[in-house]
Coordinates of C-alpha atoms and ligand atoms in Angstrom, one line a residue:
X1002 CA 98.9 86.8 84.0
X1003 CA 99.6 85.5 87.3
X1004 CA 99.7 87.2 90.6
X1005 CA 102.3 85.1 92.6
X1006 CA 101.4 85.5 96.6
X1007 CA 104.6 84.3 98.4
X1008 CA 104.6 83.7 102.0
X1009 CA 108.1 83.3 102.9
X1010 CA 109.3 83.2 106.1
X1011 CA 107.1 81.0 107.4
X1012 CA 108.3 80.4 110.9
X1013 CA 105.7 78.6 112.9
X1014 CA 105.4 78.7 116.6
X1015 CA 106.0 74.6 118.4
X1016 CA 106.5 73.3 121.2
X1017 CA 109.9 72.0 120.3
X1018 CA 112.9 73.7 121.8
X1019 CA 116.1 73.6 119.2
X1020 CA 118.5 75.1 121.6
X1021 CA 119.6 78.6 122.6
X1022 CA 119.9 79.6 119.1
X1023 CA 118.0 77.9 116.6
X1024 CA 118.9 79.1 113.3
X1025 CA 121.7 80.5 111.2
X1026 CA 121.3 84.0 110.9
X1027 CA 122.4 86.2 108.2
X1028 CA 122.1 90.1 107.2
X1029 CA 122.9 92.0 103.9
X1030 CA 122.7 95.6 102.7
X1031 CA 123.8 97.2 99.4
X1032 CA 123.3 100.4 97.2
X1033 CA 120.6 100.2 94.8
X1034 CA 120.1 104.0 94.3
X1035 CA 120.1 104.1 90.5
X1036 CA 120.2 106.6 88.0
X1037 CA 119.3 110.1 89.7
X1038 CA 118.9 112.2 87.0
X1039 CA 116.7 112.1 84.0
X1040 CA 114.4 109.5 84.5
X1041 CA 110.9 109.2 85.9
X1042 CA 109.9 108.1 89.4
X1043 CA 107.9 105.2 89.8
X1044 CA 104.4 105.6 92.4
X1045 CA 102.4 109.0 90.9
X1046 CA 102.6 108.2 87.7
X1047 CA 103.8 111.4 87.0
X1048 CA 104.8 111.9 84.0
X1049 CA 106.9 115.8 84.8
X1050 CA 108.4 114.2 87.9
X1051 CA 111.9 113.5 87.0
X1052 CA 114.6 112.9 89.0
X1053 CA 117.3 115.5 89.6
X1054 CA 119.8 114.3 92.3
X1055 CA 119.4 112.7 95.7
X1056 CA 118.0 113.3 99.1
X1057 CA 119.1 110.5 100.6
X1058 CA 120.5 107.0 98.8
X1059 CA 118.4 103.7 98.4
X1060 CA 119.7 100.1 99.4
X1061 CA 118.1 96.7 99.6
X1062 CA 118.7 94.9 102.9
X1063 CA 118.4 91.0 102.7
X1064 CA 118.0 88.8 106.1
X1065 CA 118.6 85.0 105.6
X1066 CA 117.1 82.3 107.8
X1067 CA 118.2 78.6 107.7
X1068 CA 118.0 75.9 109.8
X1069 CA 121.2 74.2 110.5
X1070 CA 121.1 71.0 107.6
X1071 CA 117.6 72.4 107.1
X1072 CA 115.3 74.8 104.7
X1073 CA 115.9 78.5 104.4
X1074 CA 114.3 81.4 103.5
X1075 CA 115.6 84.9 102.3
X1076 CA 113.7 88.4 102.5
X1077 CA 114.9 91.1 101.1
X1078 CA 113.4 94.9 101.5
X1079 CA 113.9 97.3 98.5
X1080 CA 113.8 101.1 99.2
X1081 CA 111.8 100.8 95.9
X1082 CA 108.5 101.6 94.8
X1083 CA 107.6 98.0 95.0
X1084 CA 109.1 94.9 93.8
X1085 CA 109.1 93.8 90.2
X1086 CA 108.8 90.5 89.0
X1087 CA 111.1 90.9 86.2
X1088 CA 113.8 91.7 88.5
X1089 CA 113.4 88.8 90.5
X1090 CA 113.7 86.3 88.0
X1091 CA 117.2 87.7 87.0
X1092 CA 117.9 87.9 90.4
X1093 CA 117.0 84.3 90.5
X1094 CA 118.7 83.0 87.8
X1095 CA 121.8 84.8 89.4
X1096 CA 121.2 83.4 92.5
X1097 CA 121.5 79.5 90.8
X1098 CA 124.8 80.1 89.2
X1099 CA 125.8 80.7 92.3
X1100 CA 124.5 78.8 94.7
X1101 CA 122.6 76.3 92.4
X1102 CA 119.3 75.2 93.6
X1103 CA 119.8 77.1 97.5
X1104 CA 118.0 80.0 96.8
X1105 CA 114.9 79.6 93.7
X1106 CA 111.7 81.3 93.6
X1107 CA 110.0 79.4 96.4
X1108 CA 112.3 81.0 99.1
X1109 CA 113.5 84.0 98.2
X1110 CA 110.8 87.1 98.9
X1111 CA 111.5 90.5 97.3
X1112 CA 109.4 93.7 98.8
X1113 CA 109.2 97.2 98.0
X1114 CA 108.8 100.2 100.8
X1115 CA 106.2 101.8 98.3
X1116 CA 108.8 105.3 98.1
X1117 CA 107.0 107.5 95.7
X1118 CA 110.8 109.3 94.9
X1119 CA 113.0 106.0 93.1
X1120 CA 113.6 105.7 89.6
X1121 CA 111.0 104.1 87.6
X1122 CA 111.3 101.9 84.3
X1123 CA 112.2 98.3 86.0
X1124 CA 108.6 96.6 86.1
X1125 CA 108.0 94.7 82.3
X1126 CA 103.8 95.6 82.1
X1127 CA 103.0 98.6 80.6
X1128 CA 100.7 100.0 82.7
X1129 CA 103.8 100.5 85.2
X1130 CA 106.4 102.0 82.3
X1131 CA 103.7 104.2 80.5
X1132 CA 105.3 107.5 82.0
X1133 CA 108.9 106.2 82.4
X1134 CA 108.5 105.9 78.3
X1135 CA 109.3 102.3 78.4
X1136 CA 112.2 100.2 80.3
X1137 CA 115.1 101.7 81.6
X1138 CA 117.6 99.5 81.7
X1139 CA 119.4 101.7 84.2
X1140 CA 117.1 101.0 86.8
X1141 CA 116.8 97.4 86.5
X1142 CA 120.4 96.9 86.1
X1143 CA 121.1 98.6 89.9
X1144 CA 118.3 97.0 91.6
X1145 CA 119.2 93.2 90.4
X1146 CA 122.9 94.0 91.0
X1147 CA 122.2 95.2 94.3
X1148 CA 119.8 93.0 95.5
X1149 CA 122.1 90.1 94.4
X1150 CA 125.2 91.5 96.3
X1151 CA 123.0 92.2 99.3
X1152 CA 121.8 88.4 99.4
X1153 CA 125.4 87.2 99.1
X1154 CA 126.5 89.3 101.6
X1155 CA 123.9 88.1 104.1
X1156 CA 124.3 84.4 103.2
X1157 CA 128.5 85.3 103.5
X1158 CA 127.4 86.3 107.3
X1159 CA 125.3 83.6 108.1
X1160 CA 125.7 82.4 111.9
X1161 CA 124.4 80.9 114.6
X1162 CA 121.6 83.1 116.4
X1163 CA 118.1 83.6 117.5
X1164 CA 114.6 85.3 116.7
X1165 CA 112.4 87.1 118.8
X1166 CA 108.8 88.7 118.1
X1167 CA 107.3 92.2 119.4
X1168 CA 104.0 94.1 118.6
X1169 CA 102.8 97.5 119.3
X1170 CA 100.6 100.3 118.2
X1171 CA 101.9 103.2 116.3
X1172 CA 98.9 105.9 115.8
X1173 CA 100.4 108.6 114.4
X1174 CA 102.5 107.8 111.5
X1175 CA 99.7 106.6 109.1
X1176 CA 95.9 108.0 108.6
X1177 CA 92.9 107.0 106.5
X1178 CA 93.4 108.7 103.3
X1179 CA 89.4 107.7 102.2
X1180 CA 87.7 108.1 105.2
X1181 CA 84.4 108.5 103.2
X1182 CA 84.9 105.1 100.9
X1183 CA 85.9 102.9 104.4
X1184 CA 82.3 104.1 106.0
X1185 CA 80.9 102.1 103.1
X1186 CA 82.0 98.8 104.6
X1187 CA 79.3 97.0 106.8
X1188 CA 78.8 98.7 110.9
X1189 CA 78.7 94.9 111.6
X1190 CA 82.6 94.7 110.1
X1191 CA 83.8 98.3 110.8
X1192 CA 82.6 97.2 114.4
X1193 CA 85.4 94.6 114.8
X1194 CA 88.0 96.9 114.6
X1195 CA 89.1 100.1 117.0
X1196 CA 91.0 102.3 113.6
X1197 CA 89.8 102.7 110.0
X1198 CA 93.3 102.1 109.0
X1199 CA 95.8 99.1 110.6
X1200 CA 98.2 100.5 113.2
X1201 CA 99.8 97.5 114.4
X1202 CA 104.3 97.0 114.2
X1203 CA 105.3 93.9 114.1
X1204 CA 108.9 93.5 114.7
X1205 CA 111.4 90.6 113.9
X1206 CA 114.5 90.9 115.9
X1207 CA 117.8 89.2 115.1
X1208 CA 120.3 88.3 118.1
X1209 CA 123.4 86.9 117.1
X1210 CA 125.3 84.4 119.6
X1211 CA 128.4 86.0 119.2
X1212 CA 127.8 89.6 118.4
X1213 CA 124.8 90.5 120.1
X1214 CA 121.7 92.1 118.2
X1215 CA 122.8 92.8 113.8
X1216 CA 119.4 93.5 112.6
X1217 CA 115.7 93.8 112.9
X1218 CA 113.0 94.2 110.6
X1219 CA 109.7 95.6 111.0
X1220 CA 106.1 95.4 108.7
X1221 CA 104.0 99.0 109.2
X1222 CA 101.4 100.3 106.9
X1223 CA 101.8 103.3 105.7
X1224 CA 102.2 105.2 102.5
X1225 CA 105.9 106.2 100.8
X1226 CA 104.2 109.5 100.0
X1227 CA 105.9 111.7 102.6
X1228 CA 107.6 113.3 99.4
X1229 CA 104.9 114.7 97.1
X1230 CA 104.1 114.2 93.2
X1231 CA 106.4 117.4 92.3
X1232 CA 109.4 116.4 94.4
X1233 CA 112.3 115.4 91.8
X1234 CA 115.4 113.8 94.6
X1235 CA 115.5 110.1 95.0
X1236 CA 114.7 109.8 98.6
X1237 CA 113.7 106.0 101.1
X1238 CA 111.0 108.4 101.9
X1239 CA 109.7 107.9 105.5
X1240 CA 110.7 104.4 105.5
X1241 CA 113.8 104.7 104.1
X1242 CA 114.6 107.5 106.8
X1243 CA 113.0 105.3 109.5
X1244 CA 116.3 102.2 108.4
X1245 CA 118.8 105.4 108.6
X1246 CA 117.9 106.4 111.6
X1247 CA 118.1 103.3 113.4
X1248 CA 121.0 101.4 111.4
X1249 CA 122.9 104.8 112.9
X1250 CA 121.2 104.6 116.4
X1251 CA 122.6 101.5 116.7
X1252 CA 126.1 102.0 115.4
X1253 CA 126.3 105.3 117.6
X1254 CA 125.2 103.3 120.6
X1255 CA 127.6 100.5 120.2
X1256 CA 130.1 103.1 119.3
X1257 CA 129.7 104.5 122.9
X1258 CA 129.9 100.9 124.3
X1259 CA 133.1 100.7 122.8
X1260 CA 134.5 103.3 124.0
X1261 CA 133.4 102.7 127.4
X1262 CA 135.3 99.1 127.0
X1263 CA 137.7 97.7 129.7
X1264 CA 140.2 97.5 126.7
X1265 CA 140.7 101.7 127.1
X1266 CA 144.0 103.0 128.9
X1267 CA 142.9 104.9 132.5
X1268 CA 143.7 108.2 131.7
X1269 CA 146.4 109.5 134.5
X1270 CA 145.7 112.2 136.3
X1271 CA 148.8 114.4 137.3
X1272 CA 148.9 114.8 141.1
X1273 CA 149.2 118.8 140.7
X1274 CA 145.9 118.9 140.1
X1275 CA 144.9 119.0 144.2
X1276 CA 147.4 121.4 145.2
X1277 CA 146.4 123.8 142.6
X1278 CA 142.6 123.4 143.9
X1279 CA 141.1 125.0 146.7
X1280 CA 137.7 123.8 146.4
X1281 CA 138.7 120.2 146.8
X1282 CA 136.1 119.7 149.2
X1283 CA 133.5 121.0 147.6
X1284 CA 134.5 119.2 144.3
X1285 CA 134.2 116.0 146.5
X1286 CA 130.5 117.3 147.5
X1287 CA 129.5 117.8 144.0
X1288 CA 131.2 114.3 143.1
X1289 CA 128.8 112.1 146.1
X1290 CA 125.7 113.9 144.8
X1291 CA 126.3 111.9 141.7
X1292 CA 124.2 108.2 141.1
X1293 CA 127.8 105.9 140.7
X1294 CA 127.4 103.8 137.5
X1295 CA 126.8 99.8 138.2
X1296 CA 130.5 99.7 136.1
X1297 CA 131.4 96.6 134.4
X1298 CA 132.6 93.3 135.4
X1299 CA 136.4 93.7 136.1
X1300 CA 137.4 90.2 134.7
X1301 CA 139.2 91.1 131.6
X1302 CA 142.6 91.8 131.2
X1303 CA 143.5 94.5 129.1
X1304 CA 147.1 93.7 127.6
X1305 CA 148.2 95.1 124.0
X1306 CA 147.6 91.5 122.8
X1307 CA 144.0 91.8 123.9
X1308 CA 143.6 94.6 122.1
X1309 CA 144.8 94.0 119.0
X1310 CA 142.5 91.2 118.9
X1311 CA 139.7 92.9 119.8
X1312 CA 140.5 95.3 116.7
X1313 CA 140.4 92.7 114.7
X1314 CA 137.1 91.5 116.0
X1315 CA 135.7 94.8 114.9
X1316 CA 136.1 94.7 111.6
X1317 CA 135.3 91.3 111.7
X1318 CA 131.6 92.4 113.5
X1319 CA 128.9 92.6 111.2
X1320 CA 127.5 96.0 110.2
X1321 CA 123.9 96.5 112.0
X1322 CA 121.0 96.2 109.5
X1323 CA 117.6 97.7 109.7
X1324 CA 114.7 97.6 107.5
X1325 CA 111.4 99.3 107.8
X1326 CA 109.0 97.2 105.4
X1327 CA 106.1 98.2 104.1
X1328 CA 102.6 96.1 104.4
X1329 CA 99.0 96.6 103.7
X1330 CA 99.3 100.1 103.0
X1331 CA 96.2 100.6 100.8
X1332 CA 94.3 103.6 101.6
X1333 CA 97.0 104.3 104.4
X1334 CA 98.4 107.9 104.4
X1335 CA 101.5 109.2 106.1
X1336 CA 99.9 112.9 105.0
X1337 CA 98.2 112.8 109.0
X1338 CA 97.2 116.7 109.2
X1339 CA 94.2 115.6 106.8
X1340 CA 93.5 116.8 103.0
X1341 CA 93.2 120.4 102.4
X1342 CA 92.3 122.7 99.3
X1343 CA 95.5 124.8 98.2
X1344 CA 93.6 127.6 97.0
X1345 CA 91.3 128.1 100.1
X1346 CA 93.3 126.4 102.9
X1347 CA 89.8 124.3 103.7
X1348 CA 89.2 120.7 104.0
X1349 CA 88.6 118.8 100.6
X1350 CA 84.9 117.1 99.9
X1351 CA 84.8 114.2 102.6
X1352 CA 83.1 112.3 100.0
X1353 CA 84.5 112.9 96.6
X1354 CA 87.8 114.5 97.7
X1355 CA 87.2 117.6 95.5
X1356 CA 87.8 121.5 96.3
X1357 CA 85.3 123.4 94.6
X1358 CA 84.5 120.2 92.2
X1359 CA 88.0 120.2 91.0
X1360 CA 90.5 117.3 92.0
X1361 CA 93.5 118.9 91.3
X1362 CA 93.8 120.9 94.2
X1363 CA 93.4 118.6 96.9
X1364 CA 96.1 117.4 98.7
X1365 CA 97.2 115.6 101.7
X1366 CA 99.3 117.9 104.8
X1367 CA 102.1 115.5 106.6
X1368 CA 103.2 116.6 110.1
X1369 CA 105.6 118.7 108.5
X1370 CA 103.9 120.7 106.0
X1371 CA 104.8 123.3 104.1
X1372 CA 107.9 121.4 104.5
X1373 CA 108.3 117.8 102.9
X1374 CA 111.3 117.0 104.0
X1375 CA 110.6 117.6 107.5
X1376 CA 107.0 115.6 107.4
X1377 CA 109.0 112.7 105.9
X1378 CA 112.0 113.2 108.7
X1379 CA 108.5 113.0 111.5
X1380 CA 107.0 109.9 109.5
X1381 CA 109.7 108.5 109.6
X1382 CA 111.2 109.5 113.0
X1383 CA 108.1 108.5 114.5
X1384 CA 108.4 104.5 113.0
X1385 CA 112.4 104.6 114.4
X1386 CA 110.9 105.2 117.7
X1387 CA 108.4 102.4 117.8
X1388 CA 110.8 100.2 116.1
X1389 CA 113.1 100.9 118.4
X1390 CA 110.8 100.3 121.9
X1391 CA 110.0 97.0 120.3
X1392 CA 113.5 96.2 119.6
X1393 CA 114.4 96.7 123.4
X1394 CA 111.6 95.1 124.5
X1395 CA 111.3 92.1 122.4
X1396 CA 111.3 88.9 124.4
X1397 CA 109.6 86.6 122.9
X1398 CA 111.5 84.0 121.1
X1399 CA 110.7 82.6 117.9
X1400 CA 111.2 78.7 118.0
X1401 CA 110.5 75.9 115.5
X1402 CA 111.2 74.8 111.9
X1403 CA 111.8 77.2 108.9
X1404 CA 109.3 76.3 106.7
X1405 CA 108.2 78.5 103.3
X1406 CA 105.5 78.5 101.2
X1407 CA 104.4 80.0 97.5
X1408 CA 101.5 79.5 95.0
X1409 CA 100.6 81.3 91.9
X1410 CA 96.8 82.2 91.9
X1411 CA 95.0 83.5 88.7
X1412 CA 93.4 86.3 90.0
X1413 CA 91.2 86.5 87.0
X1414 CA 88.6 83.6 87.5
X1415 CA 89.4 82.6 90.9
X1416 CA 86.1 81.4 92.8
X1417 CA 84.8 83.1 96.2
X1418 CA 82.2 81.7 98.7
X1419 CA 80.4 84.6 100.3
X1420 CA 78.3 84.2 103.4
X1421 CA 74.6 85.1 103.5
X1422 CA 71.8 86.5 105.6
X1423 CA 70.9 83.2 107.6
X1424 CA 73.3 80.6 107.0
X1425 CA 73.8 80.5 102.9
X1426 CA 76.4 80.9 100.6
X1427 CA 77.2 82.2 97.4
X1428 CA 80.2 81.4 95.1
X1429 CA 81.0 84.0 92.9
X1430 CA 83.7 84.4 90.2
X1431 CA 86.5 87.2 89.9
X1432 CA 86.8 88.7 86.3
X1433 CA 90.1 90.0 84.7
X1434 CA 91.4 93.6 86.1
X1435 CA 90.2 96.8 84.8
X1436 CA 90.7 100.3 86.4
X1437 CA 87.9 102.7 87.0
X1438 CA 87.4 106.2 86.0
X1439 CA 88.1 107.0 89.7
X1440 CA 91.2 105.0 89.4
X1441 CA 92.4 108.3 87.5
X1442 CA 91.5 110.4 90.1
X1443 CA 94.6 109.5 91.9
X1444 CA 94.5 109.9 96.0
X1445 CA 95.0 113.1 97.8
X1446 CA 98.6 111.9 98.3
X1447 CA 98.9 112.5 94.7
X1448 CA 95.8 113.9 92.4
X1449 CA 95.8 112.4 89.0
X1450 CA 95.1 115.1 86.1
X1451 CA 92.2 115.7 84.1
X1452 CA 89.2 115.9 86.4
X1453 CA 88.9 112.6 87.6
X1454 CA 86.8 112.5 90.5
X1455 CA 87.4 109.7 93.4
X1456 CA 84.1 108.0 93.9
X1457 CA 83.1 108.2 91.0
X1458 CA 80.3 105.6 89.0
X1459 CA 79.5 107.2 86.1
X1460 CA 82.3 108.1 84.2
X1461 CA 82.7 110.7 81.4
X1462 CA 82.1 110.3 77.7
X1463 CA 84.9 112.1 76.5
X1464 CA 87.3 109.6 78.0
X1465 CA 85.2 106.6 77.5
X1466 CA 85.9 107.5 74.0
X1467 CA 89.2 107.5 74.6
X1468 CA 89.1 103.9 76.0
X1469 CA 87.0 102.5 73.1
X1470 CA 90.1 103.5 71.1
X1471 CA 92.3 101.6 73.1
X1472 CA 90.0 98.4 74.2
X1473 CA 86.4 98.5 74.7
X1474 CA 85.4 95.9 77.2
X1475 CA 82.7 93.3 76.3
X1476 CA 79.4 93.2 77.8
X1477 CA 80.4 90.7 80.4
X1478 CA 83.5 92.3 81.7
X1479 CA 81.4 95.3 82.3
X1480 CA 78.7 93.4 84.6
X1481 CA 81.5 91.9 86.2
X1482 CA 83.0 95.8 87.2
X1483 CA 79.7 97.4 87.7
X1484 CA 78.7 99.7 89.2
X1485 CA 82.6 100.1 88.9
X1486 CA 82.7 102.3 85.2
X1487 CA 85.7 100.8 83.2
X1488 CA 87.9 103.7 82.3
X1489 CA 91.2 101.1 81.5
X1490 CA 90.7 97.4 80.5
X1491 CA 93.7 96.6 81.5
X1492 CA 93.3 92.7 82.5
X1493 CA 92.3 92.1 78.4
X1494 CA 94.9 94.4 76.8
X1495 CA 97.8 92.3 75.3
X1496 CA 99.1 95.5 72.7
X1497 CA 101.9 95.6 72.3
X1498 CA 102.4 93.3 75.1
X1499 CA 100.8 92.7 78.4
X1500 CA 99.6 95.7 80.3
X1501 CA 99.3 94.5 83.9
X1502 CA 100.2 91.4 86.0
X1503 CA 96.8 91.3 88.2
X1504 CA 99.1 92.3 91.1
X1505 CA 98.4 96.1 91.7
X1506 CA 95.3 96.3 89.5
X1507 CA 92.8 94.4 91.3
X1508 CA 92.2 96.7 94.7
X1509 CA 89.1 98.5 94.4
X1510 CA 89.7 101.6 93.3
X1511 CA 85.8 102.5 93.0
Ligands
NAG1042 C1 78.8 111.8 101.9 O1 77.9 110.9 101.3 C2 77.0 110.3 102.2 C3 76.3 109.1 101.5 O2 75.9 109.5 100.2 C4 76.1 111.3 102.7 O3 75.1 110.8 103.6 C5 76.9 112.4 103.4 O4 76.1 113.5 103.8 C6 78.0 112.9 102.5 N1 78.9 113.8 103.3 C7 79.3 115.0 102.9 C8 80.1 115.7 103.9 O5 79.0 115.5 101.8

């Protein structure tokens, strides 16, 4: 009934200087891949897209923040369609056998990337598990097992360390995927903004005292559809790629640090060598034209003690984590080359997205197309790089107390004050969720079946028949939706148990 809106991670900006490092800093990561065969995949709503094997494996990554004696808070990112609220309450209740009252549901935050490729059958309403053919218990059971192991691994790593804050632009990892629909929002409104879609990264990076940088996370909007409705391996999608890449940019780079160390033996070089070279001279040339490296401090003393030690402290070093989270995603496509017909190879219907009337056959083009795993390999590329000029560059530190904050709000009679010409104000009143005939329609990331039409305000009598069967809204609920046509009343249907949680079913799908 309710949608819970959680605003964790509340870290807000003072004056007051802690110290150096401010908090206790923690990181997690663990499998939560599931079954990958046999079992529907949760985002089309597909019901002939069943998973066969893996492209690449899922994991949740947790990041704890606590103030020394203080609050905490934990995030965690699921390379999952999106979160579900069944799985955090056992996640919860897992959490306080452990830790008793440390971790409840005011400071622990579970997201989803939005990947269109994970198994499906973990979310309890129906309109989620309608083509999964219920729950599947496999599902749920890897993503709460996981998530919990990732949390106590993170909160097992917690140490002193610090915060720091970037933001940049990232324009071509994420287009407009109803171009049409966002021209119907006021010039006045449209004015204040450069894009029709949000292109902003915002970056969180985590600097330990002792280790250096072990994580970073970042919020970007774009769509886990990368890998299309007919693609049948579990895959992170672009976001998913995006954490890979980076978690093994960064172990490749400290890799080559290491190496590099003042713990490594000088190799010897045999004194034969000159003798058996005439060119000495010209060797030496060649040598000077090189830039010398600045080198590296020469303090340390490298005795086999030392390095023992130092192996020791390797294993001992926590593993990097990166997560690439998803945020207000909407009518944001990672599908950049635009929609096109697959019969003719023209653009779809600006307005309806149609080809030739029929909804079927439009579909988005990613920067890869024909080939999907390459456009999600360039979505998700593209998102690494970003992340990773905002990792370098990230300077500014976050300071101040850890502070959290979450409120359930019933979505379905909440009162709104809107502004009118002149000075006025209205207060008008939500209504519970229903999904339009357009609804069906799909996206172009996806087209639903059955020619739905996006845009559309009329509906069709066949299916509104097909409704009635099911739940025929009441005269009120329709006046509320207008000039929305109610295809599923899914905000009154209770048979055989609730069908939606408000959350997902209240966007505007007109
Ligand atoms: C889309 O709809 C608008 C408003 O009805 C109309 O002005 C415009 O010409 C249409 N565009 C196309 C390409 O059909």
């Amino acid at each position: 009934m309710w949608l819970w809106i959680s605003l964790v991670l509340v870290l807000q900006y003072s004056k007051t200087v802690l110290s150096d490092s401010n908090y206790l800093i923690g990181m997690g990561s663990y499998d939560i891949t599931g079954p990958a065969a046999d079992v529907n995949m949760m985002g089309y709503a597909n019901t002939e897209q069943i998973a066969s094997g893996i492209h690449f494996r899922l994991r949740a990554r947790s990041f704890i923040v606590a103030e020394p004696q203080g609050k905490r808070v934990v995030f965690v990112n699921l390379d999952a369609c999106m979160a579900s609220q069944l799985v955090t309450i056992k996640v919860l209740e897992r959490l306080k056998a452990r830790y008793g009252n440390l971790y409840t549901e005011q400071n622990v935050a579970i997201s989803g990337i939005h990947t269109h490729a994970g198994p499906g059958g973990y979310l309890q309403y129906v309109v989620y598990i309608v083509t999964s053919l219920g729950f599947v218990r496999q599902s749920f059971d890897a993503l709460v097992d996981g998530i919990e192991k990732s949390i106590v691994q993170a909160h097992e790593n917690l140490q002193p360390g610090s915060i720091f804050v970037n933001k940049g632009e990232l324009l071509d990892a994420g287009v407009n995927r109803s171009p049409s629909a966002y021209l119907n929002n006021p010039a006045s409104e449209r004015s204040k903004y450069t894009y029709n879609v949000d292109k902003e990264m915002t970056l969180l990076k985590f600097v330990d005292d002792q280790w250096g940088p072990v994580g970073s996370f970042n919020w970007f909007a774009t769509h886990g559809t990368s890998m299309s409705r007919t693609n049948s391996l579990i895959s992170g999608d672009n976001k998913g790629a995006a954490a890979r890449f980076m978690e093994d940019w960064f172990e490749q780079n400290s890799a080559k640090s290491d190496e590099l160390g003042t713990d490594e033996i000088p190799r010897r070089v045999s004194s034969i060598i000159s003798s058996i070279h005439n060119n000495h001279h010209e060797l030496l040339e060649l040598a000077s034209s090189f830039q010398s490296s600045p080198g590296k401090p020469a303090t340390r003393v490298s005795s086999a003690a030392r390095r023992v030690r130092s192996a020791l402290r390797q294993a001992d070093k926590p593993g990097f984590v990166s997560a690439f989270c998803q945020t207000n995603c909407g009518d944001v496509s990672p599908n950049v080359l635009g929609a096109f017909c697959i019969d003719t190879g023209v653009p779809c219907d600006f307005n309806h997205s149609t080809c030739g009337g029929k909804n079927e056959l439009c579909y988005g083009r990613g920067p890869g197309y024909p080939d999907e795993f390459e456009s999600t390999r360039i979505i998700g590329e593209r998102q690494f790089n970003k992340a990773v000029d905002l990792f370098n560059t990230a300077s500014e530190q976050l300071k101040g107390k850890v502070d959290y904050c979450h409120s359930y709000v019933d979505f379905s009679q909440l009162e709104v004050t809107i502004p009118k010409e002149g000075g006025a104000s209205e207060v008008v009143k939500t209504c519970p969720a229903a999904m339009g005939f357009a609804f069906a329609a799909g996206t172009t990331d996806g087209p639903g079946a059955f020619d739905f039409k996006q845009g559309d305000d009329k509906g069709n009598p066949f299916w509104r028949l097909v409704r009635n069967l099911l739940k025929t809204p009441d005269k009120k609920q329709v006046e509320c939706h207008s000039p929305k046509p109610i295809l599923l009343d899914t905000g009154e249907m209770k048979q055989p148990y609730d069908w939606a949680d408000w959350n997902h079913l209240t966007r505007g799908f007109l």
